[in-house]
Amino acid sequence: MKKYAEITGWGKCLPPAVMTNDDLATFLDTSDEWIRTRTGIEERRVSSVGTSKLATVAGRNALAAAGLDANDLDLILVGTCTPDEIIPNVASAVQRDLGAKYAAAFDLNAACSSFLYGMHYATQAIRTGVHKKVLIIGAERLTRILDWTKRESAVLFGDGAGAMVLEASDEECGLLASHVTCDADARDVLALEFGMSFDRFGFDGIMPFNFVGQEIFKRAVKGMNLAVEKVFAETGLTTADIDSLIPHQANKRLIDYLAKMCKVPEEKTVINIQKYGNTSSATLPIAFCEAVEQGIVKPGDTIVSAVFGGGLTCGAGIIKWGQRVTPLQPNDEQLPSDGQTALDLILPMHQKTKAAWERREHE
């Protein structure tokens, strides 16, 4: 009998420090109105701890919702483009901190598309019987890598993590169809020049972030449109069958376009970009968590999701929710505040980067 990958657990982790648009305006040439009208973002979270800690809390919450012990897991997959270090991977830290001693663990980097990519491959692994209980996490600490002197990109991103547990099930639910792809000809329009591409002795503290907004938007629209058409064709479903749209939270205008394309009304479109900004791989699982918590997702609902990210990776999926929308155990664990404000965390990075640019200009 064909197995499905039911979503049995969900959880998130949002750092306590909040950076508002007005906070950004204290050190960048911007304003609340400028940011809101162009992006829909009003605030974002800033983490003082690493990606692995965010991922662990989100994962623990997802396990609680599923009523599972960490040792029940046979795979942990972490989608991230901001790992704590290159080696070892984030997933191994999550495995250790959760105590999931029987689980394989690896990271996946498809930038903002990472979580849907992870769902795509984890679902196939469950359907073929290779795995039975999988924890998927999207986690990012993007504020650590941004160039805080560049208004066009610095205002867009925030930190956070979200997670899901997928379990083998005979019920037709979970990710029913998905399509993932990559528009590599445009990989340079969204790129962070960091890591092994730097001369290991020449890095001066500047991490140039190439962000060509109009080109990204154009290609994202095209890629997500094609991906959505493919998953509709594969399932035989139409827009009339969709109960809600839960998209990647990158830009309010892009979300509005997707809703119009999928013919999903505003009240059935999950939008939380105003609270968190773009948290890359974490946007999708955080949005799913909030949609369940707020009663937007109901038992048996059919949901369409679409994503795009650096690469330019892209994808879409049709998800059928199972019959349970209530956590089996409390799944609201949060990171404790360490007393640092968002400005406490960001201003030193802004000052150091500004000084580095000034030094480079005078060389």
Coordinates of C-alpha atoms in Angstrom, one line a residue:
M1 CA 0.0 0.0 0.0
K2 CA 1.3 3.5 -0.9
K3 CA 2.4 5.5 2.1
Y4 CA 1.9 9.2 2.6
A5 CA 3.9 11.7 4.7
E6 CA 1.4 13.1 7.2
I7 CA 2.3 16.4 9.0
T8 CA 1.9 15.3 12.6
G9 CA 3.8 18.0 14.4
W10 CA 4.6 21.7 14.0
G11 CA 6.6 24.3 15.9
K12 CA 8.4 27.5 15.7
C13 CA 11.1 29.7 17.4
L14 CA 11.1 33.4 17.2
P15 CA 13.9 35.4 19.0
P16 CA 12.6 37.9 21.6
A17 CA 14.4 41.0 20.3
V18 CA 12.3 43.0 17.8
M19 CA 13.7 45.5 15.3
T20 CA 11.1 47.9 14.1
N21 CA 11.3 50.1 10.9
D22 CA 11.7 53.1 13.1
D23 CA 14.7 51.4 14.8
L24 CA 16.3 50.9 11.3
A25 CA 15.7 54.6 10.5
T26 CA 18.0 55.6 13.4
F27 CA 21.0 54.4 11.4
L28 CA 19.8 54.0 7.8
D29 CA 18.4 56.5 5.3
T30 CA 14.9 55.0 5.4
S31 CA 11.6 55.3 7.1
D32 CA 8.7 53.2 8.3
E33 CA 6.6 54.4 5.4
W34 CA 9.3 53.7 2.8
I35 CA 9.7 50.1 4.0
R36 CA 6.0 49.3 4.5
T37 CA 4.9 50.6 1.1
R38 CA 7.6 48.7 -0.8
T39 CA 7.7 45.4 1.2
G40 CA 4.8 45.2 3.7
I41 CA 7.4 44.7 6.5
E42 CA 6.9 46.5 9.8
E43 CA 9.3 44.6 12.1
R44 CA 11.6 41.6 12.2
R45 CA 13.3 39.5 14.9
V46 CA 17.0 39.6 15.7
S47 CA 18.7 36.6 17.3
S48 CA 21.6 36.6 19.8
V49 CA 22.0 32.9 19.5
G50 CA 23.1 30.7 16.6
T51 CA 21.0 29.0 14.0
S52 CA 21.3 25.6 15.7
K53 CA 19.7 26.9 18.9
L54 CA 16.8 28.4 17.0
A55 CA 16.4 25.1 15.1
T56 CA 16.5 23.0 18.2
V57 CA 13.7 25.0 19.9
A58 CA 11.5 24.8 16.8
G59 CA 12.3 21.1 16.5
R60 CA 11.4 20.4 20.2
N61 CA 8.1 22.2 19.7
A62 CA 7.3 20.2 16.6
L63 CA 8.1 16.9 18.4
A64 CA 5.8 18.0 21.3
A65 CA 3.0 18.7 18.9
A66 CA 3.5 15.2 17.4
G67 CA 3.7 13.6 20.8
L68 CA 7.0 12.0 19.8
D69 CA 10.2 11.4 21.7
A70 CA 13.4 12.5 19.8
N71 CA 14.6 8.9 19.7
D72 CA 11.6 8.1 17.5
L73 CA 13.1 10.1 14.6
D74 CA 15.1 8.4 11.9
L75 CA 16.0 11.6 10.0
I76 CA 16.6 15.3 10.8
L77 CA 16.9 17.6 7.8
V78 CA 17.7 21.3 8.4
G79 CA 17.2 23.8 5.6
T80 CA 19.5 26.8 6.1
C81 CA 21.8 29.2 4.3
T82 CA 23.2 30.6 7.6
P83 CA 24.8 27.7 9.4
D84 CA 26.8 28.3 12.6
E85 CA 29.8 27.0 10.9
I86 CA 30.6 25.2 7.6
I87 CA 31.6 21.9 9.3
P88 CA 29.9 20.3 11.2
N89 CA 26.4 20.9 10.0
V90 CA 23.5 22.4 11.9
A91 CA 21.5 19.2 11.8
S92 CA 24.1 17.4 13.9
A93 CA 23.8 20.0 16.6
V94 CA 20.1 19.6 16.6
Q95 CA 20.4 15.8 16.8
R96 CA 22.7 16.1 19.8
D97 CA 20.6 18.7 21.6
L98 CA 17.3 16.9 21.1
G99 CA 18.9 13.6 22.0
A100 CA 17.8 12.0 18.7
K101 CA 20.6 9.4 18.8
Y102 CA 19.1 7.1 16.1
A103 CA 18.5 9.8 13.4
A104 CA 20.6 10.6 10.4
A105 CA 21.2 14.4 10.1
F106 CA 22.1 16.7 7.3
D107 CA 21.6 20.3 6.1
L108 CA 20.1 21.5 2.8
N109 CA 20.8 24.9 1.3
A110 CA 18.3 26.0 -1.4
A111 CA 18.2 29.4 0.3
C112 CA 14.5 30.5 0.8
S113 CA 13.3 27.4 -1.0
S114 CA 15.0 25.1 1.4
F115 CA 12.0 24.0 3.5
L116 CA 9.9 23.1 0.5
Y117 CA 12.8 21.3 -1.0
G118 CA 13.2 19.4 2.3
M119 CA 9.5 18.5 2.3
H120 CA 9.8 17.3 -1.3
Y121 CA 12.7 14.9 -0.6
A122 CA 11.6 13.8 2.8
T123 CA 8.1 12.9 1.5
Q124 CA 9.7 10.8 -1.2
A125 CA 11.9 9.0 1.4
I126 CA 8.8 8.2 3.4
R127 CA 6.8 7.1 0.4
T128 CA 9.6 4.6 -0.6
G129 CA 9.9 3.3 3.0
V130 CA 13.4 4.6 3.5
H131 CA 12.3 6.7 6.5
K132 CA 9.3 6.7 8.7
K133 CA 9.6 9.7 11.0
V134 CA 11.3 12.8 9.8
L135 CA 11.9 16.2 11.4
I136 CA 12.3 19.0 8.9
I137 CA 13.5 22.4 10.1
G138 CA 13.9 25.8 8.4
A139 CA 16.2 28.0 10.4
E140 CA 18.1 31.2 9.7
R141 CA 20.1 33.8 11.5
L142 CA 20.2 36.2 8.5
T143 CA 20.9 39.4 10.6
R144 CA 24.4 38.0 11.3
I145 CA 25.4 38.1 7.6
L146 CA 23.7 41.3 6.2
D147 CA 25.5 44.4 5.2
W148 CA 23.8 46.8 7.6
T149 CA 24.9 49.8 5.6
K150 CA 22.8 48.8 2.6
R151 CA 19.1 49.9 2.9
E152 CA 17.8 47.9 -0.1
S153 CA 18.7 44.6 1.5
A154 CA 19.1 45.2 5.2
V155 CA 15.5 46.1 5.8
L156 CA 14.1 42.9 4.3
F157 CA 15.3 40.0 6.5
G158 CA 14.9 38.6 10.0
D159 CA 15.8 35.6 12.1
G160 CA 13.7 32.6 13.2
A161 CA 13.0 28.9 12.8
G162 CA 10.1 26.6 12.1
A163 CA 9.7 22.9 12.0
M164 CA 7.4 20.0 11.0
V165 CA 7.4 16.3 11.8
L166 CA 6.4 14.0 8.9
E167 CA 5.3 10.5 9.6
A168 CA 4.4 7.6 7.4
S169 CA 0.6 7.3 7.1
D170 CA -2.0 5.3 5.1
E171 CA -4.2 8.4 5.0
E172 CA -4.0 10.5 1.8
C173 CA -2.5 13.6 3.3
G174 CA 0.7 15.6 3.5
L175 CA 2.6 16.8 0.4
L176 CA 0.4 15.4 -2.4
A177 CA 2.4 16.9 -5.2
S178 CA 5.5 19.1 -5.5
H179 CA 7.7 20.6 -8.2
V180 CA 11.2 22.1 -7.5
T181 CA 13.5 23.7 -10.0
C182 CA 16.3 26.2 -10.3
D183 CA 16.9 29.1 -12.7
A184 CA 20.7 29.0 -12.5
D185 CA 21.3 31.5 -15.3
A186 CA 20.2 34.2 -12.9
R187 CA 22.0 32.8 -9.8
D188 CA 24.1 36.0 -9.4
V189 CA 21.1 38.4 -9.0
L190 CA 20.7 37.1 -5.4
A191 CA 24.0 36.3 -3.9
L192 CA 26.1 36.7 -0.8
E193 CA 29.8 36.7 -1.5
F194 CA 31.0 34.9 1.6
G195 CA 32.7 31.6 2.5
M196 CA 35.3 29.7 0.5
S197 CA 35.1 32.3 -2.3
F198 CA 37.1 34.7 -0.1
D199 CA 40.9 34.7 0.1
R200 CA 41.2 33.2 3.6
F201 CA 43.8 35.9 4.5
G202 CA 42.1 38.8 2.7
F203 CA 38.7 39.0 4.2
D204 CA 38.1 42.5 5.5
G205 CA 34.8 42.1 7.3
I206 CA 32.6 43.1 4.3
M207 CA 30.2 40.6 3.0
P208 CA 28.8 42.1 -0.3
F209 CA 25.1 41.1 -0.8
N210 CA 24.1 41.3 -4.4
F211 CA 20.3 41.9 -4.5
V212 CA 18.8 42.9 -7.9
G213 CA 15.2 43.3 -6.7
Q214 CA 13.4 43.9 -10.0
E215 CA 15.1 40.9 -11.7
I216 CA 14.5 38.7 -8.7
F217 CA 10.8 39.6 -8.7
K218 CA 10.4 39.0 -12.4
R219 CA 12.0 35.6 -12.3
A220 CA 10.3 34.6 -9.1
V221 CA 6.9 35.3 -10.6
K222 CA 7.7 33.3 -13.7
G223 CA 9.2 30.4 -11.8
M224 CA 6.5 30.1 -9.1
N225 CA 3.8 30.4 -11.8
L226 CA 5.1 27.4 -13.7
A227 CA 5.6 25.4 -10.5
V228 CA 2.1 26.0 -9.3
E229 CA 0.7 25.0 -12.7
K230 CA 2.7 21.8 -12.6
V231 CA 1.4 20.7 -9.2
F232 CA -2.2 21.5 -10.2
A233 CA -1.8 19.4 -13.3
E234 CA -0.2 16.5 -11.4
T235 CA -3.1 16.4 -8.9
G236 CA -5.9 17.3 -11.2
L237 CA -7.0 19.9 -8.7
T238 CA -8.0 23.5 -9.6
T239 CA -8.0 26.8 -7.7
A240 CA -11.6 26.0 -6.6
D241 CA -10.2 23.1 -4.5
I242 CA -7.8 25.3 -2.5
D243 CA -8.7 26.2 1.0
S244 CA -5.7 28.5 1.7
L245 CA -2.5 29.8 0.3
I246 CA 0.7 29.7 2.5
P247 CA 3.5 31.2 0.4
H248 CA 7.1 32.2 1.0
Q249 CA 7.1 35.6 2.8
A250 CA 9.5 37.7 0.8
N251 CA 7.4 40.7 -0.3
K252 CA 3.8 41.7 0.2
R253 CA 3.4 42.6 -3.5
L254 CA 4.6 39.1 -4.6
I255 CA 2.3 37.4 -2.1
D256 CA -0.6 39.5 -3.5
Y257 CA 0.3 38.4 -7.0
L258 CA 0.4 34.7 -6.1
A259 CA -3.0 35.0 -4.3
K260 CA -4.5 36.6 -7.5
M261 CA -2.9 33.9 -9.7
C262 CA -4.3 31.1 -7.4
K263 CA -7.6 32.9 -7.0
V264 CA -7.3 32.7 -3.2
P265 CA -9.0 35.6 -1.4
E266 CA -7.1 37.7 1.1
E267 CA -8.8 36.1 4.1
K268 CA -7.5 32.7 3.1
T269 CA -3.9 33.9 2.3
V270 CA -1.5 33.6 5.2
I271 CA 0.6 36.7 5.5
N272 CA 3.0 37.4 8.4
I273 CA 5.8 39.2 6.6
Q274 CA 4.7 42.4 8.5
K275 CA 5.8 40.8 11.8
Y276 CA 9.0 38.9 10.8
G277 CA 10.3 40.1 7.4
N278 CA 11.9 37.5 5.2
T279 CA 13.3 34.6 7.3
S280 CA 14.4 32.7 4.2
S281 CA 14.0 28.9 4.8
A282 CA 12.0 29.6 8.0
T283 CA 9.2 31.6 6.5
L284 CA 7.1 28.6 5.3
P285 CA 7.1 26.5 8.5
I286 CA 6.5 29.6 10.7
A287 CA 3.6 30.6 8.5
F288 CA 2.2 27.1 8.7
C289 CA 2.4 27.1 12.5
E290 CA 0.6 30.4 12.7
A291 CA -2.0 29.3 10.2
V292 CA -2.8 26.3 12.4
E293 CA -2.7 28.3 15.6
Q294 CA -5.1 30.9 14.2
G295 CA -7.6 28.4 12.8
I296 CA -6.9 29.3 9.2
V297 CA -5.9 25.7 8.5
K298 CA -8.7 23.2 9.4
P299 CA -8.8 19.4 9.3
G300 CA -8.6 18.0 5.8
D301 CA -7.8 21.4 4.2
T302 CA -6.0 21.6 0.9
I303 CA -3.2 24.2 0.8
V304 CA -1.0 25.5 -2.0
S305 CA 2.5 26.8 -1.3
A306 CA 5.1 28.5 -3.5
V307 CA 8.7 29.5 -2.9
F308 CA 11.7 31.0 -4.5
G309 CA 15.2 31.7 -3.3
G310 CA 18.9 32.3 -4.1
G311 CA 20.1 30.1 -6.9
L312 CA 17.5 31.0 -8.2
T313 CA 15.7 28.0 -6.7
C314 CA 12.0 27.7 -7.0
G315 CA 9.1 25.4 -6.2
A316 CA 5.5 24.8 -5.3
G317 CA 3.5 22.2 -3.5
I318 CA 0.0 21.1 -2.7
I319 CA -0.5 19.9 0.9
K320 CA -3.5 18.2 2.3
W321 CA -3.7 18.6 6.1
G322 CA -4.6 15.7 8.3
Q323 CA -7.4 15.5 10.8
R324 CA -5.6 16.9 13.8
V325 CA -4.9 20.6 14.2
T326 CA -4.3 20.5 18.0
P327 CA -0.8 19.8 19.4
L328 CA -0.7 16.6 21.5
Q329 CA 1.6 18.3 24.0
P330 CA 2.3 22.1 24.5
N331 CA 4.5 23.3 21.7
D332 CA 5.1 26.9 22.8
E333 CA 8.7 26.8 24.2
Q334 CA 10.5 30.1 23.5
L335 CA 14.0 31.4 23.8
P336 CA 14.6 33.3 27.0
S337 CA 15.5 37.0 26.6
D338 CA 19.1 37.8 27.5
G339 CA 18.3 41.5 27.9
Q340 CA 19.8 42.7 24.7
T341 CA 17.7 44.8 22.3
A342 CA 17.7 44.4 18.6
L343 CA 19.7 47.7 18.3
D344 CA 22.2 46.4 20.9
L345 CA 22.8 43.4 18.5
I346 CA 22.8 45.3 15.2
L347 CA 24.5 48.6 15.8
P348 CA 28.0 47.1 16.4
M349 CA 27.8 45.2 13.1
H350 CA 26.6 48.4 11.3
Q351 CA 29.5 50.4 12.7
K352 CA 32.1 47.8 11.9
T353 CA 30.8 47.3 8.3
K354 CA 30.6 51.1 7.7
A355 CA 34.2 51.5 8.9
A356 CA 35.3 48.6 6.7
W357 CA 33.7 50.2 3.6
E358 CA 35.4 53.5 4.4
R359 CA 38.8 51.8 4.7
R360 CA 38.3 50.1 1.4
E361 CA 37.4 53.4 -0.3
H362 CA 40.6 55.0 0.9
E363 CA 42.8 52.1 -0.2

